[in-house]
Every structure is written in C-alpha cells, then in structure tokens.
Short mmCIF file of C-alpha atoms in Angstrom, two decimals:
data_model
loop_
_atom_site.label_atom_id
_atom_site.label_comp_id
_atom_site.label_asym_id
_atom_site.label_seq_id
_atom_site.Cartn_x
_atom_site.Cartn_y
_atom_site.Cartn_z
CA UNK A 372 0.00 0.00 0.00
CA UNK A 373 2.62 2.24 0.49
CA UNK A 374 4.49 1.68 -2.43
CA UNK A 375 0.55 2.37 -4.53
CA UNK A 376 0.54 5.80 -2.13
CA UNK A 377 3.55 6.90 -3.51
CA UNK A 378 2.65 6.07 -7.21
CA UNK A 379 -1.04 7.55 -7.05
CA UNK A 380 0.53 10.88 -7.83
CA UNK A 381 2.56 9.91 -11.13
CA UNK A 382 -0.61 8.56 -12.48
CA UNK A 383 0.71 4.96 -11.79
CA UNK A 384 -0.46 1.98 -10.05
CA UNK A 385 1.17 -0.75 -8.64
CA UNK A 386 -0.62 -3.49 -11.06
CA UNK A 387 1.22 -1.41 -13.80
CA UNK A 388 4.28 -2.74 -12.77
CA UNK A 389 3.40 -5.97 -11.83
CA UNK A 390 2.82 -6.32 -14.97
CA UNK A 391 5.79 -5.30 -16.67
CA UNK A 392 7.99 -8.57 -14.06
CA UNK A 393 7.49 -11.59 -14.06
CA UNK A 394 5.41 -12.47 -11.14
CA UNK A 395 3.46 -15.32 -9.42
CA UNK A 396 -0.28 -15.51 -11.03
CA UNK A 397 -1.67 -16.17 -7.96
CA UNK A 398 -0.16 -12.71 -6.47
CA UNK A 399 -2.03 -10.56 -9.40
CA UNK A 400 -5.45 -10.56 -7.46
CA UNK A 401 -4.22 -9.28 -4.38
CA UNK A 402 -2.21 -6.84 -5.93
CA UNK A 403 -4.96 -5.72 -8.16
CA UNK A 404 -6.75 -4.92 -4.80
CA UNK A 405 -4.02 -3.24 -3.04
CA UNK A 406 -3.94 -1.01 -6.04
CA UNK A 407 -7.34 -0.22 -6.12
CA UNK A 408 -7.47 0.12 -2.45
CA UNK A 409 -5.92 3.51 -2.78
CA UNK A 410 -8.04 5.07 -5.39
CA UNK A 411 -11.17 4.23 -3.58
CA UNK A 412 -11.66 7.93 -2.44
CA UNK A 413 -11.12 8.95 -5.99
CA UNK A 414 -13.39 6.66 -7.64
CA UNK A 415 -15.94 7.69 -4.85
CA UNK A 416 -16.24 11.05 -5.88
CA UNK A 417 -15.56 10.07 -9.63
CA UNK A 418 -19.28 8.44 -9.31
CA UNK A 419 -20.99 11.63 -7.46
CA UNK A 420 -19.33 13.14 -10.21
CA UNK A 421 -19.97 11.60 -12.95
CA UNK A 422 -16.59 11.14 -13.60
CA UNK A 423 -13.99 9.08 -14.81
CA UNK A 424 -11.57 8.44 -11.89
CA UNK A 425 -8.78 8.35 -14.16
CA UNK A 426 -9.55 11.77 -15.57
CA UNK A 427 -10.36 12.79 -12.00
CA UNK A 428 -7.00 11.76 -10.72
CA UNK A 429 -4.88 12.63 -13.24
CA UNK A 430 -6.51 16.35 -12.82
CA UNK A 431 -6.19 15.83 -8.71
CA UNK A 432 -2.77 15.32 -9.11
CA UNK A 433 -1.41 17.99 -11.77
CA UNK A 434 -3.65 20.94 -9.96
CA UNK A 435 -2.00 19.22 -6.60
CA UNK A 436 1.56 19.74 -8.46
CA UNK A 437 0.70 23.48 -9.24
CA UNK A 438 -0.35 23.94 -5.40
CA UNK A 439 2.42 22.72 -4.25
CA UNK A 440 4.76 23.99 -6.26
CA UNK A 441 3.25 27.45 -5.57
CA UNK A 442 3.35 26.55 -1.88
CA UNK A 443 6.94 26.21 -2.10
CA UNK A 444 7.97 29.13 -4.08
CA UNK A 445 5.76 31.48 -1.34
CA UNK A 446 7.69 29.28 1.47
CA UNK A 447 11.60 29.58 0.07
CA UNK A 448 11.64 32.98 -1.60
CA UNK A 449 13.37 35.98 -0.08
CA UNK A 450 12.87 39.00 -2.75
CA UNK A 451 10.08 40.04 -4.47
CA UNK A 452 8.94 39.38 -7.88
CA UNK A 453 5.61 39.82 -9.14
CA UNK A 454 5.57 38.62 -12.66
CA UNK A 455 7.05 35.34 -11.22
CA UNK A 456 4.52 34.83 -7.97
CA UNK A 457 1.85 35.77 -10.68
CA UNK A 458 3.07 33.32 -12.85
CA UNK A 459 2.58 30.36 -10.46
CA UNK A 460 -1.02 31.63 -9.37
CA UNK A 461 -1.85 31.85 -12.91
CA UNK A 462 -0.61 28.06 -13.69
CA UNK A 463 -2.56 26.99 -10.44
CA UNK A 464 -5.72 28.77 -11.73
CA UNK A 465 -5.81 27.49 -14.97
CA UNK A 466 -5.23 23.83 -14.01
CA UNK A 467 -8.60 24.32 -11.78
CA UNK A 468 -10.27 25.67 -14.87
CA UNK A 469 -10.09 22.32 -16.25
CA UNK A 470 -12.61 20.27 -14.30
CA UNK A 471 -16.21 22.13 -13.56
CA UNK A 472 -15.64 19.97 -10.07
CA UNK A 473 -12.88 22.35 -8.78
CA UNK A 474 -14.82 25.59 -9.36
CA UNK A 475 -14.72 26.75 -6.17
CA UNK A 476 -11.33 26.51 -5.79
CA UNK A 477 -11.36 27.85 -8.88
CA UNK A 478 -12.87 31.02 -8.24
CA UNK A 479 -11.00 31.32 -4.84
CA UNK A 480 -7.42 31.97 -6.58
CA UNK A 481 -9.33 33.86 -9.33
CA UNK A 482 -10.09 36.38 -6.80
CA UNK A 483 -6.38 35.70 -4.90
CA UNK A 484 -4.94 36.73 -8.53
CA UNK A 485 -7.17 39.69 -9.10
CA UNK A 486 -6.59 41.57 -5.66
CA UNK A 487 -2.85 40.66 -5.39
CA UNK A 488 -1.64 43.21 -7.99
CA UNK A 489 -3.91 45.79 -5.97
CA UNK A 490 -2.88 44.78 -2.95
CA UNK A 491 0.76 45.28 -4.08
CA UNK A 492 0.43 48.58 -5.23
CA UNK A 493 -1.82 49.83 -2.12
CA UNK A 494 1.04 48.34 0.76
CA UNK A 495 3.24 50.05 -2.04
CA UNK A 496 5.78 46.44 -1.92
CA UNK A 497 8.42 46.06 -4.63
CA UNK A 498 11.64 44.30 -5.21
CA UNK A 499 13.34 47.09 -3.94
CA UNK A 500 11.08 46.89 -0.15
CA UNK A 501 12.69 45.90 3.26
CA UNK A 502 13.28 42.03 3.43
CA UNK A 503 11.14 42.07 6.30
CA UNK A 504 8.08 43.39 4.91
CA UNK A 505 8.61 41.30 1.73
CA UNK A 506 8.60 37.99 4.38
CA UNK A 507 5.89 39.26 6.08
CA UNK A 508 3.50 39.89 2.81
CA UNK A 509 5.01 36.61 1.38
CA UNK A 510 3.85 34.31 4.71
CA UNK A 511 0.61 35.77 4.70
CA UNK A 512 -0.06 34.77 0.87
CA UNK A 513 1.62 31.26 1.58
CA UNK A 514 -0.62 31.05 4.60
CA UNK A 515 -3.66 31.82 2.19
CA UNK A 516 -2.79 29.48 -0.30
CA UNK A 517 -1.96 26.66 2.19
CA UNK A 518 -5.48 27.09 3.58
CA UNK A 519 -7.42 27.10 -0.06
CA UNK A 520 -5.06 23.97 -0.84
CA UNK A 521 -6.32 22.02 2.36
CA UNK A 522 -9.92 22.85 1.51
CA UNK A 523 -8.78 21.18 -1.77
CA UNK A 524 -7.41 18.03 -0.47
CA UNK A 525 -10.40 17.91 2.11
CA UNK A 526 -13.03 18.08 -0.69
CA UNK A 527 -11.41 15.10 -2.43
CA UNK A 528 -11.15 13.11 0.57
CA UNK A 529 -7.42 12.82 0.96
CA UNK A 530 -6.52 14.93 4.17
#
C-alpha cells in the first residue's frame, strides 16, 4: 500500500508494474486490490461526479503539483517578484479551470490573482522593499494558499 501511495501521484499503479515482471499468477489478485485500495476515495467522488476516476485523478494530481509547487515558491523565496509569484497563481488557476468539479477553488485563486496586484500597489511592496516586509507579505499569501489547498485536499477526501 505504500508503495501504490507513492505512485497515485505519477498517475501509476502498482498493477502497472506488476505487470511489466514476471510475477506469481496467484499474487495478481491481491495486488490488483491493493492497487485499487488507494483510489477508492477517488473513484468515490468520480461516481458523485460523474466522472472518470482516471480523468479525476490525473486532474487531482497535476492541480496538486501546481499547489504545491506554488506553496513552495511562497515558502523559500526571499525577494520580491511579481511577474514570477503571478506566474505560479496563474498556472494553479488554470489547471482548476479544467474540471467544472474544482470551481470553487477555482474562483477562490481567481479572486487571490485579481486583488494581489492591488494589494501590491496599495502596501506600495516592490523588489526594492525591506526584506522584512517582503517575508511578512510573502507568509501571509503562503498562509492563504496553504489554507485554499487544504480545503482542496479535504473536498477530495485525501486529508
């Protein structure tokens, strides 16, 4: 199961390989199961849905990637740069656009990316700002984002 855990998020299941080794016929079955153990949330809400659970993972996972990869940049940067955060909100919001499911989440960094340029200019932050108030501004966005992308993860089930 553990090994299936860790492949869930590269689109991959553990039957996959299995099937590429050699391997005992009577160990297919159980690790068909184990395999399908983990997806059971997804295929879950796949059905209430409508959904294919393939299509629903595979979209679970890359808007997952975007969050956090956006997460990360907000968590290990130390100056300021706009176009770049923008960038990543922009990637994050377009993978939600992809699946009608998502569209709250959706809307929530819609609105995220259409009062952050605002914001900017009102707190009057730039590249060239203290790297104490660039922290600051940066934690509270992470902290934001963090929060929208455990909504996320509870709506699918996987928190």
């Amino acid at each position: 199961m553990s090994i299936q855990q860790k492949l869930l998020p590269r689109n991959k299941s553990l039957i996959d390989i299995v099937n590429k080794f050699p391997v005992n016929n009577d160990l297919k079955p159980i690790l068909t199961i184990i395999s399908s153990i983990q997806d059971y949330n997804f295929n879950r809400f796949a059905q209430k849905w409508q959904m294919n659970p393939v299509q629903l993972a595979a979209g679970a996972t890359k808007i997952t990637s975007n969050f956090i990869t956006l997460i990360d940049y907000l968590h290990l940067i130390e100056d300021f740069d706009e176009p770049v955060l923008m960038d990543y909100i922009f990637k994050l919001r377009e993978s939600l656009s992809e699946m009608q499911t998502f569209e709250p989440f959706y809307i929530h960094i819609l609105n995220l990316e259409k009062e952050l340029p605002n914001y900017f200019r009102d707190i009057r932050i730039s590249h060239n700002s203290h790297p104490t108030k660039i922290k600051s501004l940066i934690s509270e966005i992470e902290d934001v984002v963090y929060d929208i992308y455990k909504e996320f993860k509870h709506y699918l089930g996987i928190s």
